[in-house]
Amino acid sequence: MKISLVLNGKNVEALISDDRLLIDFLRDHGCLSVKRGCESSNCGLCTVFMDDKPVLSCSVLAARADGHRIDTLEGLQKEAEEFGAFIADQGAEQCGFCNPGMVMNAIAMFRENPDPTDDEIREYLAGNLCRCSGYEGQLRGIRAFIEYKKKGGAS
């Protein structure tokens, strides 16, 4: 089957098998931030944006992406870089394995709710598995980033 999509701002056409998962398609196209963790849609490591909405690429057939825009962390470097420094500052990226999915979901949260409560932050991060930090570092980093933005930090 032939699909056509926009991947990180570039038009991509490819022949795929009907059962090809989006995660595998993306990794084959150099998007190594998209990681396989649980194989059951429970860890958030494979989070990408499909038309600006977060989806778990391990649970989406590549054929479903036909005609859509897919963004991975590689395509959101500018937006992610500024925020990522706040996560690192809080020691919340100990092994770094969960970081891409965590950052993708945080970006989705900032886009939908630029001033979330702690409970809303926890809700957004609930689908992300982090075995190292217990999420408190991520929460502190997000709160610090929000305060930075409120004080006129770069956009």
PDB file of C-alpha atoms in Angstrom:
ATOM      1  CA  MET A   1       0.000   0.000   0.000  1.00  0.00           C
ATOM      2  CA  LYS A   2       1.264   3.487  -0.805  1.00  0.00           C
ATOM      3  CA  ILE A   3       0.961   6.271   1.742  1.00  0.00           C
ATOM      4  CA  SER A   4       1.717   9.964   1.577  1.00  0.00           C
ATOM      5  CA  LEU A   5       2.141  12.155   4.633  1.00  0.00           C
ATOM      6  CA  VAL A   6       3.993  15.159   5.957  1.00  0.00           C
ATOM      7  CA  LEU A   7       6.689  14.059   8.389  1.00  0.00           C
ATOM      8  CA  ASN A   8       8.322  16.843  10.381  1.00  0.00           C
ATOM      9  CA  GLY A   9       7.474  19.325   7.626  1.00  0.00           C
ATOM     10  CA  LYS A  10       8.628  17.183   4.706  1.00  0.00           C
ATOM     11  CA  ASN A  11       6.434  15.335   2.223  1.00  0.00           C
ATOM     12  CA  VAL A  12       7.039  11.591   2.417  1.00  0.00           C
ATOM     13  CA  GLU A  13       5.678   8.860   0.177  1.00  0.00           C
ATOM     14  CA  ALA A  14       6.329   5.205   0.872  1.00  0.00           C
ATOM     15  CA  LEU A  15       5.166   1.709   0.127  1.00  0.00           C
ATOM     16  CA  ILE A  16       4.232  -0.129   3.307  1.00  0.00           C
ATOM     17  CA  SER A  17       2.692  -3.412   4.313  1.00  0.00           C
ATOM     18  CA  ASP A  18      -0.887  -3.204   5.576  1.00  0.00           C
ATOM     19  CA  ASP A  19       0.180  -4.186   9.092  1.00  0.00           C
ATOM     20  CA  ARG A  20       3.112  -1.756   9.430  1.00  0.00           C
ATOM     21  CA  LEU A  21       2.969   0.188  12.697  1.00  0.00           C
ATOM     22  CA  LEU A  22       3.563   3.915  12.659  1.00  0.00           C
ATOM     23  CA  ILE A  23       6.391   3.565  15.201  1.00  0.00           C
ATOM     24  CA  ASP A  24       8.333   1.293  12.846  1.00  0.00           C
ATOM     25  CA  PHE A  25       7.654   3.533   9.852  1.00  0.00           C
ATOM     26  CA  LEU A  26       8.929   6.566  11.778  1.00  0.00           C
ATOM     27  CA  ARG A  27      12.071   4.852  13.022  1.00  0.00           C
ATOM     28  CA  ASP A  28      12.774   3.635   9.473  1.00  0.00           C
ATOM     29  CA  HIS A  29      12.593   7.295   8.427  1.00  0.00           C
ATOM     30  CA  GLY A  30      15.193   8.442  10.969  1.00  0.00           C
ATOM     31  CA  CYS A  31      12.927   9.460  13.841  1.00  0.00           C
ATOM     32  CA  LEU A  32      14.871   7.761  16.604  1.00  0.00           C
ATOM     33  CA  SER A  33      13.282   9.787  19.397  1.00  0.00           C
ATOM     34  CA  VAL A  34      10.227   7.559  18.943  1.00  0.00           C
ATOM     35  CA  LYS A  35      10.939   4.616  21.201  1.00  0.00           C
ATOM     36  CA  ARG A  36       9.422   1.227  21.808  1.00  0.00           C
ATOM     37  CA  GLY A  37       8.917   0.554  25.488  1.00  0.00           C
ATOM     38  CA  CYS A  38       5.932  -1.548  26.443  1.00  0.00           C
ATOM     39  CA  GLU A  39       4.275  -2.822  23.260  1.00  0.00           C
ATOM     40  CA  SER A  40       0.917  -2.203  24.940  1.00  0.00           C
ATOM     41  CA  SER A  41       0.234   1.556  24.745  1.00  0.00           C
ATOM     42  CA  ASN A  42       1.017   2.129  28.400  1.00  0.00           C
ATOM     43  CA  CYS A  43       4.400   3.869  28.571  1.00  0.00           C
ATOM     44  CA  GLY A  44       4.162   6.970  26.333  1.00  0.00           C
ATOM     45  CA  LEU A  45       7.655   6.485  24.868  1.00  0.00           C
ATOM     46  CA  CYS A  46       6.282   6.370  21.328  1.00  0.00           C
ATOM     47  CA  THR A  47       4.224   9.590  21.532  1.00  0.00           C
ATOM     48  CA  VAL A  48       4.064  11.648  18.341  1.00  0.00           C
ATOM     49  CA  PHE A  49       1.683  14.316  17.068  1.00  0.00           C
ATOM     50  CA  MET A  50      -0.787  13.471  14.332  1.00  0.00           C
ATOM     51  CA  ASP A  51      -2.256  16.742  13.130  1.00  0.00           C
ATOM     52  CA  ASP A  52      -1.117  18.378  16.394  1.00  0.00           C
ATOM     53  CA  LYS A  53      -2.733  15.764  18.658  1.00  0.00           C
ATOM     54  CA  PRO A  54      -0.616  13.317  20.663  1.00  0.00           C
ATOM     55  CA  VAL A  55      -0.992   9.673  19.632  1.00  0.00           C
ATOM     56  CA  LEU A  56       0.836   6.515  20.627  1.00  0.00           C
ATOM     57  CA  SER A  57       2.594   5.419  17.464  1.00  0.00           C
ATOM     58  CA  CYS A  58       2.890   1.819  18.673  1.00  0.00           C
ATOM     59  CA  SER A  59      -0.917   1.606  18.486  1.00  0.00           C
ATOM     60  CA  VAL A  60      -1.461   3.274  15.120  1.00  0.00           C
ATOM     61  CA  LEU A  61      -1.059   1.589  11.769  1.00  0.00           C
ATOM     62  CA  ALA A  62       1.125   3.594   9.403  1.00  0.00           C
ATOM     63  CA  ALA A  63      -1.737   3.439   6.900  1.00  0.00           C
ATOM     64  CA  ARG A  64      -3.805   5.619   9.262  1.00  0.00           C
ATOM     65  CA  ALA A  65      -1.207   8.386   8.866  1.00  0.00           C
ATOM     66  CA  ASP A  66      -1.888   8.614   5.133  1.00  0.00           C
ATOM     67  CA  GLY A  67      -2.804  12.202   4.316  1.00  0.00           C
ATOM     68  CA  HIS A  68      -1.914  13.486   7.773  1.00  0.00           C
ATOM     69  CA  ARG A  69       0.868  15.541   9.324  1.00  0.00           C
ATOM     70  CA  ILE A  70       3.109  13.687  11.754  1.00  0.00           C
ATOM     71  CA  ASP A  71       5.530  15.496  14.038  1.00  0.00           C
ATOM     72  CA  THR A  72       8.138  13.803  16.192  1.00  0.00           C
ATOM     73  CA  LEU A  73      10.585  15.343  18.609  1.00  0.00           C
ATOM     74  CA  GLU A  74      13.037  15.694  15.718  1.00  0.00           C
ATOM     75  CA  GLY A  75      10.580  18.083  14.062  1.00  0.00           C
ATOM     76  CA  LEU A  76       9.907  20.056  17.241  1.00  0.00           C
ATOM     77  CA  GLN A  77      13.495  20.699  18.303  1.00  0.00           C
ATOM     78  CA  LYS A  78      13.144  24.449  18.728  1.00  0.00           C
ATOM     79  CA  GLU A  79       9.993  24.139  20.815  1.00  0.00           C
ATOM     80  CA  ALA A  80      11.406  21.235  22.834  1.00  0.00           C
ATOM     81  CA  GLU A  81      14.902  22.602  23.420  1.00  0.00           C
ATOM     82  CA  GLU A  82      13.863  25.515  25.593  1.00  0.00           C
ATOM     83  CA  PHE A  83      11.581  23.387  27.757  1.00  0.00           C
ATOM     84  CA  GLY A  84      14.051  20.484  27.938  1.00  0.00           C
ATOM     85  CA  ALA A  85      16.600  22.662  29.716  1.00  0.00           C
ATOM     86  CA  PHE A  86      14.145  23.101  32.604  1.00  0.00           C
ATOM     87  CA  ILE A  87      13.660  19.340  32.901  1.00  0.00           C
ATOM     88  CA  ALA A  88      17.425  18.788  32.896  1.00  0.00           C
ATOM     89  CA  ASP A  89      17.905  21.526  35.499  1.00  0.00           C
ATOM     90  CA  GLN A  90      15.659  19.603  37.880  1.00  0.00           C
ATOM     91  CA  GLY A  91      17.520  16.314  37.385  1.00  0.00           C
ATOM     92  CA  ALA A  92      14.433  14.785  35.837  1.00  0.00           C
ATOM     93  CA  GLU A  93      16.181  13.107  32.927  1.00  0.00           C
ATOM     94  CA  GLN A  94      18.294  10.657  34.835  1.00  0.00           C
ATOM     95  CA  CYS A  95      18.477   7.944  32.177  1.00  0.00           C
ATOM     96  CA  GLY A  96      16.728   9.987  29.464  1.00  0.00           C
ATOM     97  CA  PHE A  97      14.745   7.055  28.092  1.00  0.00           C
ATOM     98  CA  CYS A  98      11.321   8.532  28.869  1.00  0.00           C
ATOM     99  CA  ASN A  99      12.312  12.070  27.965  1.00  0.00           C
ATOM    100  CA  PRO A 100      11.107  12.221  24.326  1.00  0.00           C
ATOM    101  CA  GLY A 101       7.596  11.013  25.167  1.00  0.00           C
ATOM    102  CA  MET A 102       7.465  13.179  28.271  1.00  0.00           C
ATOM    103  CA  VAL A 103       8.520  16.277  26.308  1.00  0.00           C
ATOM    104  CA  MET A 104       5.999  15.540  23.538  1.00  0.00           C
ATOM    105  CA  ASN A 105       3.164  15.321  26.068  1.00  0.00           C
ATOM    106  CA  ALA A 106       4.354  18.448  27.878  1.00  0.00           C
ATOM    107  CA  ILE A 107       4.361  20.354  24.568  1.00  0.00           C
ATOM    108  CA  ALA A 108       0.807  19.145  23.911  1.00  0.00           C
ATOM    109  CA  MET A 109      -0.164  20.338  27.382  1.00  0.00           C
ATOM    110  CA  PHE A 110       1.457  23.769  26.920  1.00  0.00           C
ATOM    111  CA  ARG A 111      -0.361  24.199  23.611  1.00  0.00           C
ATOM    112  CA  GLU A 112      -3.743  23.311  25.107  1.00  0.00           C
ATOM    113  CA  ASN A 113      -3.302  24.744  28.591  1.00  0.00           C
ATOM    114  CA  PRO A 114      -0.421  27.179  29.069  1.00  0.00           C
ATOM    115  CA  ASP A 115      -1.069  27.531  32.817  1.00  0.00           C
ATOM    116  CA  PRO A 116      -2.063  24.105  34.176  1.00  0.00           C
ATOM    117  CA  THR A 117      -2.513  23.223  37.827  1.00  0.00           C
ATOM    118  CA  ASP A 118      -0.309  20.547  39.372  1.00  0.00           C
ATOM    119  CA  ASP A 119      -3.182  18.064  39.065  1.00  0.00           C
ATOM    120  CA  GLU A 120      -3.598  18.906  35.373  1.00  0.00           C
ATOM    121  CA  ILE A 121       0.149  18.428  34.834  1.00  0.00           C
ATOM    122  CA  ARG A 122      -0.003  15.036  36.541  1.00  0.00           C
ATOM    123  CA  GLU A 123      -2.961  14.103  34.348  1.00  0.00           C
ATOM    124  CA  TYR A 124      -1.013  14.935  31.176  1.00  0.00           C
ATOM    125  CA  LEU A 125       2.006  12.971  32.361  1.00  0.00           C
ATOM    126  CA  ALA A 126      -0.003   9.993  33.616  1.00  0.00           C
ATOM    127  CA  GLY A 127       0.543   7.989  30.426  1.00  0.00           C
ATOM    128  CA  ASN A 128       4.329   8.334  30.561  1.00  0.00           C
ATOM    129  CA  LEU A 129       6.419   5.697  32.254  1.00  0.00           C
ATOM    130  CA  CYS A 130       9.467   7.011  34.131  1.00  0.00           C
ATOM    131  CA  ARG A 131      11.288   4.518  36.296  1.00  0.00           C
ATOM    132  CA  CYS A 132      14.006   6.879  37.552  1.00  0.00           C
ATOM    133  CA  SER A 133      12.609  10.091  38.907  1.00  0.00           C
ATOM    134  CA  GLY A 134       9.154   9.551  40.335  1.00  0.00           C
ATOM    135  CA  TYR A 135       7.843  12.487  38.261  1.00  0.00           C
ATOM    136  CA  GLU A 136       8.601  15.120  40.886  1.00  0.00           C
ATOM    137  CA  GLY A 137      11.537  16.486  38.872  1.00  0.00           C
ATOM    138  CA  GLN A 138       9.362  16.730  35.779  1.00  0.00           C
ATOM    139  CA  LEU A 139       6.676  18.517  37.783  1.00  0.00           C
ATOM    140  CA  ARG A 140       9.230  21.000  39.173  1.00  0.00           C
ATOM    141  CA  GLY A 141      10.686  21.541  35.687  1.00  0.00           C
ATOM    142  CA  ILE A 142       7.256  22.179  34.182  1.00  0.00           C
ATOM    143  CA  ARG A 143       6.315  24.611  36.961  1.00  0.00           C
ATOM    144  CA  ALA A 144       9.653  26.452  36.523  1.00  0.00           C
ATOM    145  CA  PHE A 145       9.114  26.636  32.755  1.00  0.00           C
ATOM    146  CA  ILE A 146       5.588  28.005  33.209  1.00  0.00           C
ATOM    147  CA  GLU A 147       6.885  30.686  35.596  1.00  0.00           C
ATOM    148  CA  TYR A 148       9.657  31.545  33.124  1.00  0.00           C
ATOM    149  CA  LYS A 149       7.059  31.985  30.365  1.00  0.00           C
ATOM    150  CA  LYS A 150       4.840  34.108  32.597  1.00  0.00           C
ATOM    151  CA  LYS A 151       7.788  36.432  33.217  1.00  0.00           C
ATOM    152  CA  GLY A 152       8.248  36.949  29.483  1.00  0.00           C
ATOM    153  CA  GLY A 153      10.655  34.122  28.621  1.00  0.00           C
ATOM    154  CA  ALA A 154      11.374  33.478  24.957  1.00  0.00           C
ATOM    155  CA  SER A 155       8.519  32.090  22.870  1.00  0.00           C
TER     156      SER A 155
END
